[in-house]
Each structure stands twice: as structure tokens, then as C-alpha cells.
Tab-separated table of C-alpha atoms in Angstrom:
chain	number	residue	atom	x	y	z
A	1	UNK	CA	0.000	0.000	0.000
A	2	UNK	CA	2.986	2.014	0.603
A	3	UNK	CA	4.213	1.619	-2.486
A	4	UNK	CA	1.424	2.456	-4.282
A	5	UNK	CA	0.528	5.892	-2.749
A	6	UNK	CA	4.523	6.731	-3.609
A	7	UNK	CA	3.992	5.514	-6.537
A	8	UNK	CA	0.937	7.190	-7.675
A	9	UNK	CA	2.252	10.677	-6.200
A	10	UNK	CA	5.082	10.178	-8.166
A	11	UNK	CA	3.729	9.647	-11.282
A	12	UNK	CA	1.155	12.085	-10.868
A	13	UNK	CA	3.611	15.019	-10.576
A	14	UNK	CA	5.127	13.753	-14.226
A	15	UNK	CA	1.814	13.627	-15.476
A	16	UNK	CA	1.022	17.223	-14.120
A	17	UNK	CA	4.256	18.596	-15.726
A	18	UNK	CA	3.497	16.573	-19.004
A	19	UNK	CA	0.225	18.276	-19.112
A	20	UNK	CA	1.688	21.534	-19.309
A	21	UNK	CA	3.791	20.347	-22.234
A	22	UNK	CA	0.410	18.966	-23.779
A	23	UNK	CA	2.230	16.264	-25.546
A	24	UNK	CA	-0.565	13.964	-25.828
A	25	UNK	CA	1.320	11.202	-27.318
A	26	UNK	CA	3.731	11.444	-23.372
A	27	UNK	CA	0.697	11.515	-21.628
A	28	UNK	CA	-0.873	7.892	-23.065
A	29	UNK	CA	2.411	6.403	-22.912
A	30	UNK	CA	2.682	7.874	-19.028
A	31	UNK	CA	-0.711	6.687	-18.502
A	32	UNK	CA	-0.566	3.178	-20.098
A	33	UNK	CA	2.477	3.031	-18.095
A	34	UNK	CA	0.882	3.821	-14.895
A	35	UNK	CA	-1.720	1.375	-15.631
A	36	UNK	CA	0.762	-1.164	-16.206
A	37	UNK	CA	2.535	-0.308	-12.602
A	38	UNK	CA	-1.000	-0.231	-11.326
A	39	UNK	CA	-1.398	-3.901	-12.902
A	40	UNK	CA	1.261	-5.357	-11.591
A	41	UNK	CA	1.207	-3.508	-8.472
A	42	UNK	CA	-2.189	-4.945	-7.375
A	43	UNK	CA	-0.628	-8.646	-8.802
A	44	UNK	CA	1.904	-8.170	-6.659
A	45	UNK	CA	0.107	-7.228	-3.054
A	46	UNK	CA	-2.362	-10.298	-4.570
A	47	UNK	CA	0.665	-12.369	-4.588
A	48	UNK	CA	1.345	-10.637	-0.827
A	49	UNK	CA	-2.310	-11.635	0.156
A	50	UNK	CA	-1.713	-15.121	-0.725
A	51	UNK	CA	1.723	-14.979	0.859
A	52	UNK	CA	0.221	-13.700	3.888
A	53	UNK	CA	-2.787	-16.141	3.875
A	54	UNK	CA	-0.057	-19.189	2.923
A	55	UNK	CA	2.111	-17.873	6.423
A	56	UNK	CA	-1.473	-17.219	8.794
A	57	UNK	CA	-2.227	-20.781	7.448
A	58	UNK	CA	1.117	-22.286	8.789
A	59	UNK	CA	1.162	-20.122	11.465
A	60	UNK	CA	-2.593	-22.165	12.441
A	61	UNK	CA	-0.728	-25.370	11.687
A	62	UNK	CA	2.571	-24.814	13.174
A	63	UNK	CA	0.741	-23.427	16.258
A	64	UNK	CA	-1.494	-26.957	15.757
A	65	UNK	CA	1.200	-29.042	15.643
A	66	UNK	CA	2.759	-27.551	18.672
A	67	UNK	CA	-0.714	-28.404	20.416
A	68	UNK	CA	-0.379	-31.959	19.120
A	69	UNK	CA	3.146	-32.390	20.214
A	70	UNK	CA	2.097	-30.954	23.843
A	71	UNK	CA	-0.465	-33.844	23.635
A	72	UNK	CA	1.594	-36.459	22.455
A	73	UNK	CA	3.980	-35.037	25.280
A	74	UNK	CA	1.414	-35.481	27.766
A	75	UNK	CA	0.053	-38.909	26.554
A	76	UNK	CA	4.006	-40.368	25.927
A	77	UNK	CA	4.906	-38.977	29.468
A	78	UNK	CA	1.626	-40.322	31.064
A	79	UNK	CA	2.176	-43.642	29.392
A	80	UNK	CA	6.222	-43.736	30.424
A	81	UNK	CA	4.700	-43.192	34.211
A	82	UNK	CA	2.610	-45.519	34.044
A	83	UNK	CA	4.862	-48.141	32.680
A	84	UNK	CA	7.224	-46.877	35.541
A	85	UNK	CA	4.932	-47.640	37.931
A	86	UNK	CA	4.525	-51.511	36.495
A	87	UNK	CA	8.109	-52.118	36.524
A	88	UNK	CA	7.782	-50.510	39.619
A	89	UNK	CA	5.311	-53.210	40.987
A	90	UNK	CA	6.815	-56.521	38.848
A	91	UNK	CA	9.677	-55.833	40.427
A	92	UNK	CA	7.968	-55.974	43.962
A	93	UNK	CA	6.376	-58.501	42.932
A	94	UNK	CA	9.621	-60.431	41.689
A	95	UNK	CA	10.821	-59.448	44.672
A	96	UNK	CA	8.145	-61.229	46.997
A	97	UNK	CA	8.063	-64.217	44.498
A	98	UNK	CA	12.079	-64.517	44.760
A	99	UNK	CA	11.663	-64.407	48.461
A	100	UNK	CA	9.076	-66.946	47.975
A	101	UNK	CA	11.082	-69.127	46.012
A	102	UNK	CA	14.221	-69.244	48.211
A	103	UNK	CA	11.956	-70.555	51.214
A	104	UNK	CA	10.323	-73.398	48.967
A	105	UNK	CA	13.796	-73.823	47.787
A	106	UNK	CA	15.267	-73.749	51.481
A	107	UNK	CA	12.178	-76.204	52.813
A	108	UNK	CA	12.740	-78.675	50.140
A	109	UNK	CA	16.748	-78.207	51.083
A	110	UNK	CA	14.989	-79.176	54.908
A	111	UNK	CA	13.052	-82.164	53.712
A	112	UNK	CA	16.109	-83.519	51.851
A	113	UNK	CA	18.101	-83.203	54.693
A	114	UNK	CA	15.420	-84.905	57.065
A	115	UNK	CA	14.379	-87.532	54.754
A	116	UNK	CA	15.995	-90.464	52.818
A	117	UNK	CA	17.184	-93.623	53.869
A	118	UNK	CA	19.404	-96.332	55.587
A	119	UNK	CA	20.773	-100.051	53.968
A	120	UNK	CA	23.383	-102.205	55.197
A	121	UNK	CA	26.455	-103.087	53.539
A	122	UNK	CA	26.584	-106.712	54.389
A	123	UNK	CA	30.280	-107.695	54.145
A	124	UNK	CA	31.753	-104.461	53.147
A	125	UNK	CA	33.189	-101.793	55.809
A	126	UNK	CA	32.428	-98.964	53.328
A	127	UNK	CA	29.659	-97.552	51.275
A	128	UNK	CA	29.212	-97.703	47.164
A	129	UNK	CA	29.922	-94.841	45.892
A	130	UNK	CA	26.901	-93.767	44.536
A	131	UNK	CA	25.669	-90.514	44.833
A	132	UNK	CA	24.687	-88.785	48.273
A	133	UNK	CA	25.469	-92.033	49.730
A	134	UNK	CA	27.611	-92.167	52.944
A	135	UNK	CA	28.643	-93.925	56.251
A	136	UNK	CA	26.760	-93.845	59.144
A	137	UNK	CA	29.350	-96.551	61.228
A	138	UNK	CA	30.807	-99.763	60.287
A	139	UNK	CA	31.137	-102.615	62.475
A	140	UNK	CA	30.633	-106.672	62.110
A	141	UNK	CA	27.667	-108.666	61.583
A	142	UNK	CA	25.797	-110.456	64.807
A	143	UNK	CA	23.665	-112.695	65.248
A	144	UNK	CA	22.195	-115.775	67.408
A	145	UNK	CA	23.944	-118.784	67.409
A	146	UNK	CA	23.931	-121.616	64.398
A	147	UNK	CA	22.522	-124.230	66.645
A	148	UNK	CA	19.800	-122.514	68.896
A	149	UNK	CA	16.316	-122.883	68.494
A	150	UNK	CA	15.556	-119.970	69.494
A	151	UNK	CA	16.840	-115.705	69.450
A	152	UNK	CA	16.432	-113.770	66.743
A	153	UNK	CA	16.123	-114.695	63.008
A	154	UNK	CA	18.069	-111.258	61.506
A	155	UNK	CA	21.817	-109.946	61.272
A	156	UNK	CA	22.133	-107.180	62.826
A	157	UNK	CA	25.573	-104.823	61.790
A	158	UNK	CA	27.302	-104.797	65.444
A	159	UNK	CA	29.292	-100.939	66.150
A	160	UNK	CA	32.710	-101.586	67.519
A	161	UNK	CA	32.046	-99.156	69.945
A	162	UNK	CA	29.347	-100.399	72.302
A	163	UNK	CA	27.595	-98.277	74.931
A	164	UNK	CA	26.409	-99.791	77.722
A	165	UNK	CA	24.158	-99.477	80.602
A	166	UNK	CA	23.260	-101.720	83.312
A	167	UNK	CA	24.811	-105.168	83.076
A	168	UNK	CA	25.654	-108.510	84.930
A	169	UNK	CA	22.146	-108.728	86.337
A	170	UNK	CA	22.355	-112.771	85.733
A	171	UNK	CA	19.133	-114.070	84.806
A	172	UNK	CA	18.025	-116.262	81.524
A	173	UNK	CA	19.483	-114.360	78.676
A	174	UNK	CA	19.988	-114.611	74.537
A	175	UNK	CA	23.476	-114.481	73.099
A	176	UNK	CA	24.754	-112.523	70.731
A	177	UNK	CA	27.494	-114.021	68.215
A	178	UNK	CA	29.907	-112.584	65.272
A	179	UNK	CA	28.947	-114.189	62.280
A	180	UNK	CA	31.686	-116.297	60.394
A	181	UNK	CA	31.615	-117.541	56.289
A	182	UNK	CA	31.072	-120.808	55.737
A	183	UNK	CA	31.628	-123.085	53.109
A	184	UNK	CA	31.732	-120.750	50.487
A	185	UNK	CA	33.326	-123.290	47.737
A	186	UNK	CA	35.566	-120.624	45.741
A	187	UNK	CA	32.144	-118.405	45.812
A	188	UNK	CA	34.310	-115.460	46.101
A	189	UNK	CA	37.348	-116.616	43.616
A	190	UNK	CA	39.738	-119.793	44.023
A	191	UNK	CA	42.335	-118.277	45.468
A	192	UNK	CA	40.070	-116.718	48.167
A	193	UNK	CA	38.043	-119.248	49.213
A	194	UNK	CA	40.370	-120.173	52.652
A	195	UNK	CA	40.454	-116.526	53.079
A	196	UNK	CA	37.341	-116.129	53.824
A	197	UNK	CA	36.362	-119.598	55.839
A	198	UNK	CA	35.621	-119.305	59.624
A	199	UNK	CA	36.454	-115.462	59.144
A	200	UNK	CA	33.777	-112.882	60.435
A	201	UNK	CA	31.673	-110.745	58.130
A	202	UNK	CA	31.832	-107.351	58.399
A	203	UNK	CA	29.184	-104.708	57.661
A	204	UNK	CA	28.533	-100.775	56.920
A	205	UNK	CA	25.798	-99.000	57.573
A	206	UNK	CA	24.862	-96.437	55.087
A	207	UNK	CA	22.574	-93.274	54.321
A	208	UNK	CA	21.219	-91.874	51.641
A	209	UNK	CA	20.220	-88.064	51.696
A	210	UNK	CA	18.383	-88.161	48.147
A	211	UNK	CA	16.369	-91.427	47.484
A	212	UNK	CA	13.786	-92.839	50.250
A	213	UNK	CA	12.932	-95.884	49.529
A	214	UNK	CA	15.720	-98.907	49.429
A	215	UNK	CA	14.871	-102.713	48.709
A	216	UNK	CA	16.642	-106.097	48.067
A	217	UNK	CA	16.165	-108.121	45.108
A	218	UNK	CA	17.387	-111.830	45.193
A	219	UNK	CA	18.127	-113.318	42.140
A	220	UNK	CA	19.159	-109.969	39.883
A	221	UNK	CA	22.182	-108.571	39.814
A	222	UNK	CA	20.229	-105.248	38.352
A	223	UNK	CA	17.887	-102.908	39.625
A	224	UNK	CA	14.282	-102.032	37.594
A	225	UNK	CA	14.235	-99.127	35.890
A	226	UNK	CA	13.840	-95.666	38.029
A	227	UNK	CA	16.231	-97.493	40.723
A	228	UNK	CA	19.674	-96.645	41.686
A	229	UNK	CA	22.121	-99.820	42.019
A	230	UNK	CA	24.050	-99.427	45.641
A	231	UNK	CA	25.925	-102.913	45.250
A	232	UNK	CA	25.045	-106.138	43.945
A	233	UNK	CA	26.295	-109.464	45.589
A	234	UNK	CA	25.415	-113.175	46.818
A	235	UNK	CA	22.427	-114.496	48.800
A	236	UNK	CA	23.316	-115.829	51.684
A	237	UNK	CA	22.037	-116.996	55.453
A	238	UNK	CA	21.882	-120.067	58.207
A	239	UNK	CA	22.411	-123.798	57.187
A	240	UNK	CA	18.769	-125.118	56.608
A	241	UNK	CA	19.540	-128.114	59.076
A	242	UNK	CA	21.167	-125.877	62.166
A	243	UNK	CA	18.383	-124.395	64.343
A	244	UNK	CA	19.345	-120.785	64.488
A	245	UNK	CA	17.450	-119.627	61.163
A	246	UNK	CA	18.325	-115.987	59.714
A	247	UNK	CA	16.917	-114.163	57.102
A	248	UNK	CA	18.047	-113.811	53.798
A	249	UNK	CA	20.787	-111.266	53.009
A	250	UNK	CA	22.483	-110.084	50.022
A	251	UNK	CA	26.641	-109.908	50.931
A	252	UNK	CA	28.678	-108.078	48.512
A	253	UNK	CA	30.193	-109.530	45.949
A	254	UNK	CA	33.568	-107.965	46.969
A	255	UNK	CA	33.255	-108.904	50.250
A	256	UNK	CA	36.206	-108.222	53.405
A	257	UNK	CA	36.613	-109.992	56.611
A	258	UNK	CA	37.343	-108.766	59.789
A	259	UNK	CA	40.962	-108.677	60.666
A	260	UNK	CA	42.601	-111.269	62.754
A	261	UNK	CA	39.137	-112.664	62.890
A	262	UNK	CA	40.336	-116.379	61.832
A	263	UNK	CA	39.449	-118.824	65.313
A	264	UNK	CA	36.403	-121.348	64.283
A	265	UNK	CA	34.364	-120.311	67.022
A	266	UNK	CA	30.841	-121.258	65.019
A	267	UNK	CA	28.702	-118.535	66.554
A	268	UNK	CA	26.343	-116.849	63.674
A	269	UNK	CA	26.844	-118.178	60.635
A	270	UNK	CA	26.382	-117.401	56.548
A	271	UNK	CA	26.187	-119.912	54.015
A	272	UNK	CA	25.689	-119.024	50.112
A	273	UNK	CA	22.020	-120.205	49.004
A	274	UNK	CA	21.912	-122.291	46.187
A	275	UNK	CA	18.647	-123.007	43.978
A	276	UNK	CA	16.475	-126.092	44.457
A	277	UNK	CA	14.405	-127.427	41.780
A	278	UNK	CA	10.911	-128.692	42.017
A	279	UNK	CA	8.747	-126.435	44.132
A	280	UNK	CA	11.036	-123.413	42.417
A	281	UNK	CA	10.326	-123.274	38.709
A	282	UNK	CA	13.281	-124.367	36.426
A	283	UNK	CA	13.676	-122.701	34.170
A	284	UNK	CA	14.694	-119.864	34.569
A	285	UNK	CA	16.145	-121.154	37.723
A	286	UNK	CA	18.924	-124.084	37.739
A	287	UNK	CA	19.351	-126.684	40.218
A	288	UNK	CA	22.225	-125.652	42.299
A	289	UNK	CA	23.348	-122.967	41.150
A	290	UNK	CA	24.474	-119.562	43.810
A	291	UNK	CA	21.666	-116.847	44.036
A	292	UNK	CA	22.364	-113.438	43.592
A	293	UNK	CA	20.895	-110.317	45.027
A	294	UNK	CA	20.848	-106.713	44.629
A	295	UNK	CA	20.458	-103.694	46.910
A	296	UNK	CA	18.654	-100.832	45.201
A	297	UNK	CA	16.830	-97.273	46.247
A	298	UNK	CA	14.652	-94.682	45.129
């Protein structure tokens, strides 16, 4: 607008002094030329208009954008809080479920420490070596005498420490024995079988932190399947024909005897059990032959 009031002003004072010169032909070419100014003065404030309308327009959307972005500000930061806050409580809660997890972890440490269970080495002073299994005391093997009708029918695995209490209160009593081999016809190798006549058996007692459950199979030298294998070894217990009967027991095939324990005296005694046809099925069994066992837990 500036321009054009100059403009005009100017351009009128030419045209004035022109006039006076009345040279018509000056004043059409003044006045187209005006006209022309005129033209493409109003193109160019139209071009200024649009100019102006094209900046007010992204002005509006600059200033909208900066609105969005303060929303999307306020939405990104209210979302980052809020995830703050659930890390915030996962890890509280991670916290309390760790805490959880080391009790369960500590009880089950308890239970495993409180439970398993107990076997006897019979004829060994040590333990297999299988896992979590160790010695609780070794000793020898007792037992009631070979020719007694009466007592007890089991080995038990004598400490070689005893404790004792009252004693020599006289009265009937039951004897207790060591427990020799016997007749073991090269069961245990040739070159071993005088070794191990009239000697007493040994014995270990043994515990196992991780498996609660232990059995003895006769016959198998192999546990089922799910078991663990502690040792595998002969059947053996009493002559049939002697009147102090004992139970079956499986003695390692390895077995040891106890030192400078060589002297005949009878007492307890172990024989190797041998297969009898008729009333036991043959086959799979055969007449005569030495039964083995197995000791196994779980």
C-alpha cells in the first residue's frame, strides 16, 4: 500500500508537468504506463495476500502441531509413568516371588536333609559310591547262634564301639554271636576261598540323603528301571539243618573280613544259598546254582 501511494504521487507530478507540455502522445504512454505499474502492483500485493494467507495458514498449523506435540507429550509422558509404575510393581512382585522361592527352595533343602534312607552293607566296611550315599558306622555282623532254636532270626551290623548301661544282672538271657563264612566253595574266587572260611563278616551301615525308599532283590544282579544300584552281591544266610534260622541277606560280591578274625568259634553263621528245583520253577532257575541279590533305592 505504501508503495502504491509513492507511486501514484510520483507519477502524478510527471503527469502534471506533461500536461503543461500537452504532448498527448507522453501523456498515453505515461498513462498506459501507470496502468501497467498499477497492474502489476495490485498482482503483486495479490501475490502478498496469498503470501500472507499461505504464512497465517502455517502459522494455524505450526501453532497446531505444537498443540499436538504438547499432547503427544502429555500422553508419551503419562504412558512412560505408568509403565514406571509396572516395573515398579513386577519388580515388587519379583521381589516377593524370589523371596518366595528361596523358602520353597530352602524347605525342600529341609526335607532332603530330614528324609531319605538307611541299607546295610553286608560284608563291606564302606559304602558304594553312589551318589549322596555315605557312612553312618561300620562294624561286624551279629547274630544268634547256628545251633539254637531260638533268638532272633536277623543280622544285625554290630558298632565296635558299644555303649552300655546296666549289666551282669544274671538271669536267663539270649546271646549274641559274630557271624563267620562258611563253606563258600571258591564263591568269592579260588584263590580266596580259605580266606574267607571261619572269618567274620563285616558290615557298613549307610545313608542316603536323596532317594527314600531302598529294597533287596534276590536273584538280579540289576535294579528295575527308576532305581539306583548301591551294590550287587550273593544271597546268603543259616544252614537249613542248624536251628538258628536268619533271614536272607544279600553280601557283597567284593566282600572283606574282619581282621585277625580267623578262630572257628561257630557262633552266627552265613552260608551261600543255592537253587532247588521242584517247588522253584526251572527254568529260569537251575538246580544248584548260587543266588544273587541286589540292593537298590529310590
Amino acid at each position: 500500500m505504501f508503495c502504491k501511494v509513492v507511486c501514484f504521487s510520483i507519477f502524478g507530478s510527471i503527469f502534471l508537468s506533461l500536461a503543461h507540455s500537452q504532448d498527448e502522445d507522453a501523456i498515453t504512454k505515461l498513462q498506459n504506463a501507470v496502468l501497467v505499474l498499477q497492474h502489476r502492483v495490485s498482482v503483486t500485493e495479490a501475490q502478498l495476500e496469498k503470501t500472507q494467507t499461505r504464512l497465517t495458514q502455517a502459522d494455524v498449523k505450526l501453532q497446531q502441531a505444537e498443540m499436538n506435540a504438547a499432547t503427544l507429550k502429555t500422553q508419551l509422558t503419562s504412558q512412560l509413568n505408568t509403565a514406571v509404575k509396572r516395573l515398579q510393581e513386577t519388580g515388587v512382585a519379583l521381589s516377593k516371588e524370589g523371596a518366595r522361592i528361596a523358602m520353597a527352595e530352602k524347605e525342600i533343602q529341609r526335607l532332603k536333609d530330614n528324609s531319605g534312607t538307611t541299607f546295610v552293607h553286608w560284608g563291606r566296611t564302606s559304602c558304594p559310591g553312589t551318589p549322596s550315599t555315605t557312612l553312618v558306622y561300620s562294624g561286624a555282623v551279629g547274630g544268634t547262634g547256628y545251633d539254637t532254636q531260638g533268638g532272633a532270626a536277623n543280622y544285625v551290623c554290630l558298632p565296635p564301639n558299644p555303649q552300655w548301661n546296666k549289666y551282669g544282672q544274671g538271669g536267663t538271657s539270649s546271646g549274641m554271636y559274630g557271624t563267620e563264612y562258611q563253606d563258600l566253595d571258591n564263591l568269592f574266587g579260588t584263590k580266596n576261598a580259605a580266606k574267607f572260611l571261619d572269618n567274620d563278616v563285616v558290615c557298613a551301615v549307610c545313608h542316603v540323603a536323596s532317594r527314600s525308599s531302598q529294597i533287596m532283590i534276590p536273584a538280579r544282579r540289576e535294579c528295575q528301571p527308576g532305581w539306583t544300584k548301591e551294590y550287587e552281591g550273593y544271597l546268603m544266610t543259616s544252614y537249613e539243618s542248624q536251628g538258628g534260622k536268619k533271614l536272607f541277606t544279600c553280601v557283597d560280591e567284593n566282600p572283606e573280613v574282619a581282621r585277625g578274625s580267623f578262630e572257628d568259634k561257630n557262633g552266627a553263621l552265613m552260608y551261600r544259598v543255592i537253587a532247588q528245583c521242584g517247588s522253584l520253577q526251572c527254568p529260569n532257575y537251575v538246580q544248584g546254582r548260587e543266588l544273587t541279590c541286589v540292593v537298590c533305592t529310590k
